[in-house]
Amino acid sequence: MEEQYAHECHIRDLYAARLAEFRPNERLLKTEHSYNDSRVRGDLRTIDQDGIIRVWEFKISATYDGLGQVLTYTALARMDVNFQRPVRGVLAAFEVQPEVATAIEVLNLGIEVIILPDKLRLAGGVPLTTPTIVVPQIPTLSILLPSTRKDEP
């Protein structure tokens, strides 16, 4: 778990450093943003040219826990600004569980889903694909030994 968190932090840090490349109309406010009277921290906080604040959660693979985190951060951020400014949540990952994407859309949660570019996998040491296991070809006995069955020559 801690190792995955470290990978996510590396990916977040590289994304933050290259924010202008990925999101040219946004600027970085802070990484590891804390909320009043809470121990939770959002991964990244940005603001766009229209003044919309975005709170980000970075995941290798976004599942229910990532959705819960970004919803929590979005609620806390809205309370931080006393509901006086627009705040949107962003769930950024290399892949998103289909049911999570469906829940965001069907329930109109207002969470932006960002599929991270594969080139960022290297920052977190995340393989491009699951390693393929090569299974050796084991010869069958019929190849090595003559058949003892009467119906075979």
PDB file of C-alpha atoms in Angstrom:
ATOM      1  CA  MET A   1       0.000   0.000   0.000  1.00  0.00           C
ATOM      2  CA  GLU A   2       2.735   2.481   0.968  1.00  0.00           C
ATOM      3  CA  GLU A   3       4.688   1.557  -2.151  1.00  0.00           C
ATOM      4  CA  GLN A   4       1.672   2.329  -4.364  1.00  0.00           C
ATOM      5  CA  TYR A   5       1.216   5.642  -2.533  1.00  0.00           C
ATOM      6  CA  ALA A   6       4.847   6.514  -3.284  1.00  0.00           C
ATOM      7  CA  HIS A   7       4.302   5.712  -6.982  1.00  0.00           C
ATOM      8  CA  GLU A   8       1.200   7.911  -7.038  1.00  0.00           C
ATOM      9  CA  CYS A   9       3.139  10.787  -5.433  1.00  0.00           C
ATOM     10  CA  HIS A  10       5.884  10.563  -8.073  1.00  0.00           C
ATOM     11  CA  ILE A  11       3.290  10.597 -10.831  1.00  0.00           C
ATOM     12  CA  ARG A  12       1.472  13.539  -9.225  1.00  0.00           C
ATOM     13  CA  ASP A  13       4.711  15.483  -8.839  1.00  0.00           C
ATOM     14  CA  LEU A  14       5.654  15.007 -12.484  1.00  0.00           C
ATOM     15  CA  TYR A  15       2.131  15.950 -13.595  1.00  0.00           C
ATOM     16  CA  ALA A  16       2.313  19.072 -11.426  1.00  0.00           C
ATOM     17  CA  ALA A  17       5.730  19.995 -12.859  1.00  0.00           C
ATOM     18  CA  ARG A  18       4.347  19.625 -16.394  1.00  0.00           C
ATOM     19  CA  LEU A  19       0.890  21.068 -15.698  1.00  0.00           C
ATOM     20  CA  ALA A  20       1.262  23.753 -18.404  1.00  0.00           C
ATOM     21  CA  GLU A  21       1.795  20.991 -20.968  1.00  0.00           C
ATOM     22  CA  PHE A  22      -1.227  18.936 -19.911  1.00  0.00           C
ATOM     23  CA  ARG A  23      -3.586  21.736 -18.789  1.00  0.00           C
ATOM     24  CA  PRO A  24      -2.429  25.014 -20.364  1.00  0.00           C
ATOM     25  CA  ASN A  25      -5.336  27.024 -18.904  1.00  0.00           C
ATOM     26  CA  GLU A  26      -4.648  25.998 -15.309  1.00  0.00           C
ATOM     27  CA  ARG A  27      -2.002  26.868 -12.784  1.00  0.00           C
ATOM     28  CA  LEU A  28      -0.808  24.947  -9.786  1.00  0.00           C
ATOM     29  CA  LEU A  29      -1.885  26.181  -6.376  1.00  0.00           C
ATOM     30  CA  LYS A  30      -0.489  23.409  -4.189  1.00  0.00           C
ATOM     31  CA  THR A  31       0.332  19.731  -3.876  1.00  0.00           C
ATOM     32  CA  GLU A  32      -0.737  17.849  -0.742  1.00  0.00           C
ATOM     33  CA  HIS A  33      -3.380  20.424   0.120  1.00  0.00           C
ATOM     34  CA  SER A  34      -4.751  20.128   3.683  1.00  0.00           C
ATOM     35  CA  TYR A  35      -8.244  21.065   4.802  1.00  0.00           C
ATOM     36  CA  ASN A  36      -9.326  22.889   7.961  1.00  0.00           C
ATOM     37  CA  ASP A  37     -10.016  20.618  10.937  1.00  0.00           C
ATOM     38  CA  SER A  38      -9.178  17.493   8.926  1.00  0.00           C
ATOM     39  CA  ARG A  39      -6.266  15.119   8.529  1.00  0.00           C
ATOM     40  CA  VAL A  40      -7.029  14.340   4.873  1.00  0.00           C
ATOM     41  CA  ARG A  41      -5.063  15.945   2.062  1.00  0.00           C
ATOM     42  CA  GLY A  42      -5.894  16.333  -1.593  1.00  0.00           C
ATOM     43  CA  ASP A  43      -3.129  15.354  -3.990  1.00  0.00           C
ATOM     44  CA  LEU A  44      -3.175  18.521  -6.065  1.00  0.00           C
ATOM     45  CA  ARG A  45      -5.045  21.822  -6.212  1.00  0.00           C
ATOM     46  CA  THR A  46      -5.239  23.929  -9.367  1.00  0.00           C
ATOM     47  CA  ILE A  47      -7.162  26.942 -10.611  1.00  0.00           C
ATOM     48  CA  ASP A  48      -8.143  27.701 -14.189  1.00  0.00           C
ATOM     49  CA  GLN A  49      -8.475  31.002 -16.053  1.00  0.00           C
ATOM     50  CA  ASP A  50     -12.172  31.190 -15.097  1.00  0.00           C
ATOM     51  CA  GLY A  51     -11.380  30.906 -11.384  1.00  0.00           C
ATOM     52  CA  ILE A  52     -12.580  27.305 -11.042  1.00  0.00           C
ATOM     53  CA  ILE A  53     -10.647  25.449  -8.362  1.00  0.00           C
ATOM     54  CA  ARG A  54      -9.921  21.795  -8.987  1.00  0.00           C
ATOM     55  CA  VAL A  55      -8.969  19.271  -6.340  1.00  0.00           C
ATOM     56  CA  TRP A  56      -7.208  16.211  -7.683  1.00  0.00           C
ATOM     57  CA  GLU A  57      -6.837  12.614  -6.603  1.00  0.00           C
ATOM     58  CA  PHE A  58      -4.157  10.584  -8.409  1.00  0.00           C
ATOM     59  CA  LYS A  59      -4.400   6.822  -8.655  1.00  0.00           C
ATOM     60  CA  ILE A  60      -2.642   4.108 -10.599  1.00  0.00           C
ATOM     61  CA  SER A  61      -6.052   2.502 -11.116  1.00  0.00           C
ATOM     62  CA  ALA A  62      -9.144   4.394  -9.966  1.00  0.00           C
ATOM     63  CA  THR A  63     -11.620   2.300  -8.004  1.00  0.00           C
ATOM     64  CA  TYR A  64     -14.297   3.043  -5.412  1.00  0.00           C
ATOM     65  CA  ASP A  65     -11.733   4.288  -2.894  1.00  0.00           C
ATOM     66  CA  GLY A  66     -10.442   6.928  -5.314  1.00  0.00           C
ATOM     67  CA  LEU A  67     -13.984   8.080  -6.016  1.00  0.00           C
ATOM     68  CA  GLY A  68     -14.690   8.348  -2.286  1.00  0.00           C
ATOM     69  CA  GLN A  69     -11.501  10.334  -1.761  1.00  0.00           C
ATOM     70  CA  VAL A  70     -12.160  12.852  -4.534  1.00  0.00           C
ATOM     71  CA  LEU A  71     -15.769  13.332  -3.368  1.00  0.00           C
ATOM     72  CA  THR A  72     -14.523  14.001   0.164  1.00  0.00           C
ATOM     73  CA  TYR A  73     -11.856  16.459  -1.004  1.00  0.00           C
ATOM     74  CA  THR A  74     -14.359  18.280  -3.207  1.00  0.00           C
ATOM     75  CA  ALA A  75     -16.827  18.676  -0.335  1.00  0.00           C
ATOM     76  CA  LEU A  76     -14.111  19.926   2.024  1.00  0.00           C
ATOM     77  CA  ALA A  77     -12.770  22.351  -0.595  1.00  0.00           C
ATOM     78  CA  ARG A  78     -16.240  23.774  -1.184  1.00  0.00           C
ATOM     79  CA  MET A  79     -16.652  24.341   2.540  1.00  0.00           C
ATOM     80  CA  ASP A  80     -13.164  25.948   2.680  1.00  0.00           C
ATOM     81  CA  VAL A  81     -14.294  28.615   0.223  1.00  0.00           C
ATOM     82  CA  ASN A  82     -17.703  28.936   1.924  1.00  0.00           C
ATOM     83  CA  PHE A  83     -19.370  27.861  -1.320  1.00  0.00           C
ATOM     84  CA  GLN A  84     -18.388  31.245  -2.803  1.00  0.00           C
ATOM     85  CA  ARG A  85     -16.287  29.815  -5.655  1.00  0.00           C
ATOM     86  CA  PRO A  86     -16.797  26.888  -7.990  1.00  0.00           C
ATOM     87  CA  VAL A  87     -14.823  23.767  -6.985  1.00  0.00           C
ATOM     88  CA  ARG A  88     -14.593  20.598  -9.052  1.00  0.00           C
ATOM     89  CA  GLY A  89     -13.072  17.247  -8.276  1.00  0.00           C
ATOM     90  CA  VAL A  90     -10.696  15.455 -10.626  1.00  0.00           C
ATOM     91  CA  LEU A  91      -9.932  11.739 -10.538  1.00  0.00           C
ATOM     92  CA  ALA A  92      -6.725  11.126 -12.501  1.00  0.00           C
ATOM     93  CA  ALA A  93      -5.524   7.590 -13.230  1.00  0.00           C
ATOM     94  CA  PHE A  94      -4.089   5.353 -15.913  1.00  0.00           C
ATOM     95  CA  GLU A  95      -7.286   3.322 -15.854  1.00  0.00           C
ATOM     96  CA  VAL A  96     -10.682   3.793 -14.258  1.00  0.00           C
ATOM     97  CA  GLN A  97     -12.903   0.978 -13.095  1.00  0.00           C
ATOM     98  CA  PRO A  98     -15.893   1.014 -15.508  1.00  0.00           C
ATOM     99  CA  GLU A  99     -18.454   1.020 -12.678  1.00  0.00           C
ATOM    100  CA  VAL A 100     -16.792   4.083 -11.159  1.00  0.00           C
ATOM    101  CA  ALA A 101     -16.960   5.951 -14.471  1.00  0.00           C
ATOM    102  CA  THR A 102     -20.617   4.937 -14.805  1.00  0.00           C
ATOM    103  CA  ALA A 103     -21.443   6.129 -11.271  1.00  0.00           C
ATOM    104  CA  ILE A 104     -19.808   9.509 -11.949  1.00  0.00           C
ATOM    105  CA  GLU A 105     -21.793   9.963 -15.145  1.00  0.00           C
ATOM    106  CA  VAL A 106     -25.181   8.535 -14.118  1.00  0.00           C
ATOM    107  CA  LEU A 107     -25.245  10.287 -10.749  1.00  0.00           C
ATOM    108  CA  ASN A 108     -23.974  13.532 -12.287  1.00  0.00           C
ATOM    109  CA  LEU A 109     -21.319  13.858  -9.598  1.00  0.00           C
ATOM    110  CA  GLY A 110     -19.450  16.624 -11.399  1.00  0.00           C
ATOM    111  CA  ILE A 111     -16.148  14.759 -11.097  1.00  0.00           C
ATOM    112  CA  GLU A 112     -13.789  15.096 -14.031  1.00  0.00           C
ATOM    113  CA  VAL A 113     -12.054  11.855 -15.016  1.00  0.00           C
ATOM    114  CA  ILE A 114      -8.586  12.222 -16.516  1.00  0.00           C
ATOM    115  CA  ILE A 115      -6.827   9.255 -18.101  1.00  0.00           C
ATOM    116  CA  LEU A 116      -3.139   9.885 -17.497  1.00  0.00           C
ATOM    117  CA  PRO A 117      -0.753   9.525 -20.436  1.00  0.00           C
ATOM    118  CA  ASP A 118       1.262   6.307 -20.424  1.00  0.00           C
ATOM    119  CA  LYS A 119       4.533   8.251 -20.498  1.00  0.00           C
ATOM    120  CA  LEU A 120       3.909   9.220 -16.853  1.00  0.00           C
ATOM    121  CA  ARG A 121       4.048   5.550 -15.809  1.00  0.00           C
ATOM    122  CA  LEU A 122       7.824   5.763 -15.862  1.00  0.00           C
ATOM    123  CA  ALA A 123       7.757   8.479 -13.192  1.00  0.00           C
ATOM    124  CA  GLY A 124       6.082   6.125 -10.760  1.00  0.00           C
ATOM    125  CA  GLY A 125       7.849   2.993 -11.898  1.00  0.00           C
ATOM    126  CA  VAL A 126       4.527   1.572 -13.108  1.00  0.00           C
ATOM    127  CA  PRO A 127       4.875  -0.983 -15.930  1.00  0.00           C
ATOM    128  CA  LEU A 128       3.137  -0.155 -19.206  1.00  0.00           C
ATOM    129  CA  THR A 129       1.370  -3.501 -19.121  1.00  0.00           C
ATOM    130  CA  THR A 130       1.190  -6.457 -16.835  1.00  0.00           C
ATOM    131  CA  PRO A 131       4.296  -8.564 -17.445  1.00  0.00           C
ATOM    132  CA  THR A 132       3.620 -11.578 -19.630  1.00  0.00           C
ATOM    133  CA  ILE A 133       4.588 -14.895 -18.148  1.00  0.00           C
ATOM    134  CA  VAL A 134       6.069 -17.205 -20.747  1.00  0.00           C
ATOM    135  CA  VAL A 135       4.997 -20.763 -20.131  1.00  0.00           C
ATOM    136  CA  PRO A 136       7.521 -23.262 -21.464  1.00  0.00           C
ATOM    137  CA  GLN A 137       6.333 -25.787 -24.034  1.00  0.00           C
ATOM    138  CA  ILE A 138       6.564 -29.178 -22.372  1.00  0.00           C
ATOM    139  CA  PRO A 139       6.758 -32.060 -24.810  1.00  0.00           C
ATOM    140  CA  THR A 140       4.197 -34.781 -24.418  1.00  0.00           C
ATOM    141  CA  LEU A 141       5.263 -38.348 -23.881  1.00  0.00           C
ATOM    142  CA  SER A 142       3.828 -39.405 -27.232  1.00  0.00           C
ATOM    143  CA  ILE A 143       6.524 -37.357 -28.942  1.00  0.00           C
ATOM    144  CA  LEU A 144       9.320 -38.939 -26.925  1.00  0.00           C
ATOM    145  CA  LEU A 145       8.139 -42.546 -26.674  1.00  0.00           C
ATOM    146  CA  PRO A 146       6.518 -44.875 -29.148  1.00  0.00           C
ATOM    147  CA  SER A 147       2.837 -45.500 -28.533  1.00  0.00           C
ATOM    148  CA  THR A 148       1.845 -48.592 -26.548  1.00  0.00           C
ATOM    149  CA  ARG A 149      -1.741 -48.418 -27.707  1.00  0.00           C
ATOM    150  CA  LYS A 150      -2.794 -51.232 -30.050  1.00  0.00           C
ATOM    151  CA  ASP A 151      -4.863 -49.001 -32.319  1.00  0.00           C
ATOM    152  CA  GLU A 152      -1.888 -46.724 -33.144  1.00  0.00           C
ATOM    153  CA  PRO A 153       1.010 -47.776 -35.387  1.00  0.00           C
TER     154      PRO A 153
END
